[in-house]
Structures are given as structure tokens and as C-alpha cells.
């Protein structure tokens, strides 16, 4: 059987109806859908609400945090530049462990 693609608006309508009625199977039968599809849509809806609430609760990041992260990144970048320079110098050195043939 071919899979049907439902619009987001239709999914939201079914999810709201399922949450109000409390019986996913009844809502699924009413709309001629698989009950598992309704459960998945409700789960996705709840997950999206949880993410939105988390983003609102965290609020904007203070400027001090940006400065701290920037300073850490610059320190790491400096260390990487030093490491890269050391490795380049090592590549220029002859390696006695592997004599040329």
C-alpha cells in the first residue's frame, strides 16, 4: 500500500483532537489513520513543545559568556598554531630511523 503524506496543518488538527479526546485510537479511526501514526505525531508535537520551553527558559546568552568562549577559542587557536609550527619544523629535519635508499 502506498504511503500518504499528510500536511502539517492536518497533522496539527489530528494532534489537537487526540489530545483533547485523550484516545488516540478513536481519533485515528475517525480520520482513517493508523493509531501509531497519531501517537508519533503527538510525541513529535510534545517534543517540539519541550524544545521551545527549554529555549525560552534559557534566555539570551550574556555577553560575558561570549567573551569567555571567545577567549578560550583564541587560546586553543594559538596552541594549535604553535603545534603546527613544531610539526612543520619536524618535517624539515632528517630522520635517522628511516635512512634514504
mmCIF file of C-alpha atoms in Angstrom:
data_model
loop_
_atom_site.group_PDB
_atom_site.id
_atom_site.type_symbol
_atom_site.label_atom_id
_atom_site.label_comp_id
_atom_site.label_asym_id
_atom_site.label_seq_id
_atom_site.Cartn_x
_atom_site.Cartn_y
_atom_site.Cartn_z
ATOM 1 C CA UNK A 1 0.000 0.000 0.000
ATOM 2 C CA UNK A 2 1.253 3.433 -0.857
ATOM 3 C CA UNK A 3 2.201 5.837 1.888
ATOM 4 C CA UNK A 4 0.153 9.017 2.261
ATOM 5 C CA UNK A 5 1.861 12.305 3.007
ATOM 6 C CA UNK A 6 -0.215 14.488 5.308
ATOM 7 C CA UNK A 7 0.164 18.246 5.555
ATOM 8 C CA UNK A 8 1.428 19.808 8.762
ATOM 9 C CA UNK A 9 -1.892 21.612 9.234
ATOM 10 C CA UNK A 10 -3.795 18.326 9.019
ATOM 11 C CA UNK A 11 -1.382 16.675 11.455
ATOM 12 C CA UNK A 12 -1.845 19.530 13.937
ATOM 13 C CA UNK A 13 -5.630 19.234 13.657
ATOM 14 C CA UNK A 14 -5.463 15.493 14.391
ATOM 15 C CA UNK A 15 -2.976 16.014 17.251
ATOM 16 C CA UNK A 16 -5.159 18.655 18.902
ATOM 17 C CA UNK A 17 -8.196 16.415 18.567
ATOM 18 C CA UNK A 18 -6.300 13.439 20.003
ATOM 19 C CA UNK A 19 -5.033 15.470 22.950
ATOM 20 C CA UNK A 20 -8.489 16.855 23.702
ATOM 21 C CA UNK A 21 -10.197 13.480 23.396
ATOM 22 C CA UNK A 22 -7.416 11.559 25.100
ATOM 23 C CA UNK A 23 -7.990 8.451 22.964
ATOM 24 C CA UNK A 24 -5.542 8.167 20.072
ATOM 25 C CA UNK A 25 -7.140 5.025 18.637
ATOM 26 C CA UNK A 26 -10.571 6.638 18.434
ATOM 27 C CA UNK A 27 -9.128 9.727 16.759
ATOM 28 C CA UNK A 28 -7.188 7.540 14.318
ATOM 29 C CA UNK A 29 -10.298 5.547 13.383
ATOM 30 C CA UNK A 30 -12.279 8.742 12.909
ATOM 31 C CA UNK A 31 -9.700 10.046 10.411
ATOM 32 C CA UNK A 32 -8.972 6.642 8.847
ATOM 33 C CA UNK A 33 -5.362 6.649 10.090
ATOM 34 C CA UNK A 34 -3.066 4.177 11.768
ATOM 35 C CA UNK A 35 -3.129 4.722 15.575
ATOM 36 C CA UNK A 36 0.661 4.524 15.670
ATOM 37 C CA UNK A 37 0.861 7.460 13.251
ATOM 38 C CA UNK A 38 -1.268 9.543 15.593
ATOM 39 C CA UNK A 39 0.922 8.540 18.555
ATOM 40 C CA UNK A 40 4.060 9.523 16.653
ATOM 41 C CA UNK A 41 2.570 12.879 15.655
ATOM 42 C CA UNK A 42 1.580 13.576 19.269
ATOM 43 C CA UNK A 43 5.055 12.575 20.503
ATOM 44 C CA UNK A 44 6.707 14.872 17.941
ATOM 45 C CA UNK A 45 4.371 17.701 18.948
ATOM 46 C CA UNK A 46 5.208 17.250 22.639
ATOM 47 C CA UNK A 47 8.930 17.069 21.887
ATOM 48 C CA UNK A 48 8.754 20.307 19.907
ATOM 49 C CA UNK A 49 6.977 21.985 22.829
ATOM 50 C CA UNK A 50 9.676 20.781 25.218
ATOM 51 C CA UNK A 51 12.403 22.227 22.998
ATOM 52 C CA UNK A 52 10.595 25.565 22.724
ATOM 53 C CA UNK A 53 10.127 25.745 26.501
ATOM 54 C CA UNK A 54 13.806 24.956 27.050
ATOM 55 C CA UNK A 55 14.874 27.715 24.652
ATOM 56 C CA UNK A 56 12.606 30.229 26.381
ATOM 57 C CA UNK A 57 13.797 29.178 29.845
ATOM 58 C CA UNK A 58 17.463 29.570 28.935
ATOM 59 C CA UNK A 59 17.003 33.066 27.581
ATOM 60 C CA UNK A 60 19.673 35.020 25.758
ATOM 61 C CA UNK A 61 23.329 34.275 26.434
ATOM 62 C CA UNK A 62 25.052 37.025 28.446
ATOM 63 C CA UNK A 63 27.846 38.956 26.751
ATOM 64 C CA UNK A 64 30.350 37.724 29.358
ATOM 65 C CA UNK A 65 29.766 34.153 28.182
ATOM 66 C CA UNK A 66 30.552 35.176 24.623
ATOM 67 C CA UNK A 67 33.776 36.828 25.751
ATOM 68 C CA UNK A 68 34.751 33.770 27.788
ATOM 69 C CA UNK A 69 34.085 31.425 24.872
ATOM 70 C CA UNK A 70 35.963 33.738 22.510
ATOM 71 C CA UNK A 71 38.987 33.862 24.819
ATOM 72 C CA UNK A 72 39.013 30.060 25.146
ATOM 73 C CA UNK A 73 38.782 29.659 21.379
ATOM 74 C CA UNK A 74 41.642 32.111 20.821
ATOM 75 C CA UNK A 75 43.799 30.253 23.360
ATOM 76 C CA UNK A 76 43.125 26.933 21.636
ATOM 77 C CA UNK A 77 43.820 28.518 18.248
ATOM 78 C CA UNK A 78 47.163 29.830 19.497
ATOM 79 C CA UNK A 79 48.092 26.394 20.845
ATOM 80 C CA UNK A 80 47.188 24.803 17.512
ATOM 81 C CA UNK A 81 49.321 27.320 15.611
ATOM 82 C CA UNK A 82 52.312 26.529 17.843
ATOM 83 C CA UNK A 83 51.729 22.789 17.398
ATOM 84 C CA UNK A 84 51.510 23.213 13.623
ATOM 85 C CA UNK A 85 54.768 25.172 13.536
ATOM 86 C CA UNK A 86 56.531 22.472 15.587
ATOM 87 C CA UNK A 87 55.262 19.760 13.243
ATOM 88 C CA UNK A 88 56.429 21.724 10.195
ATOM 89 C CA UNK A 89 59.912 22.040 11.724
ATOM 90 C CA UNK A 90 59.967 18.303 12.452
ATOM 91 C CA UNK A 91 59.138 17.563 8.829
ATOM 92 C CA UNK A 92 62.183 19.551 7.719
ATOM 93 C CA UNK A 93 64.533 17.523 9.951
ATOM 94 C CA UNK A 94 66.230 14.395 8.614
ATOM 95 C CA UNK A 95 65.001 11.195 10.206
ATOM 96 C CA UNK A 96 67.872 8.758 11.046
ATOM 97 C CA UNK A 97 65.414 5.952 11.834
ATOM 98 C CA UNK A 98 64.487 5.756 8.152
ATOM 99 C CA UNK A 99 67.616 6.070 6.010
ATOM 100 C CA UNK A 100 67.213 7.028 2.384
ATOM 101 C CA UNK A 101 67.924 4.294 -0.172
#
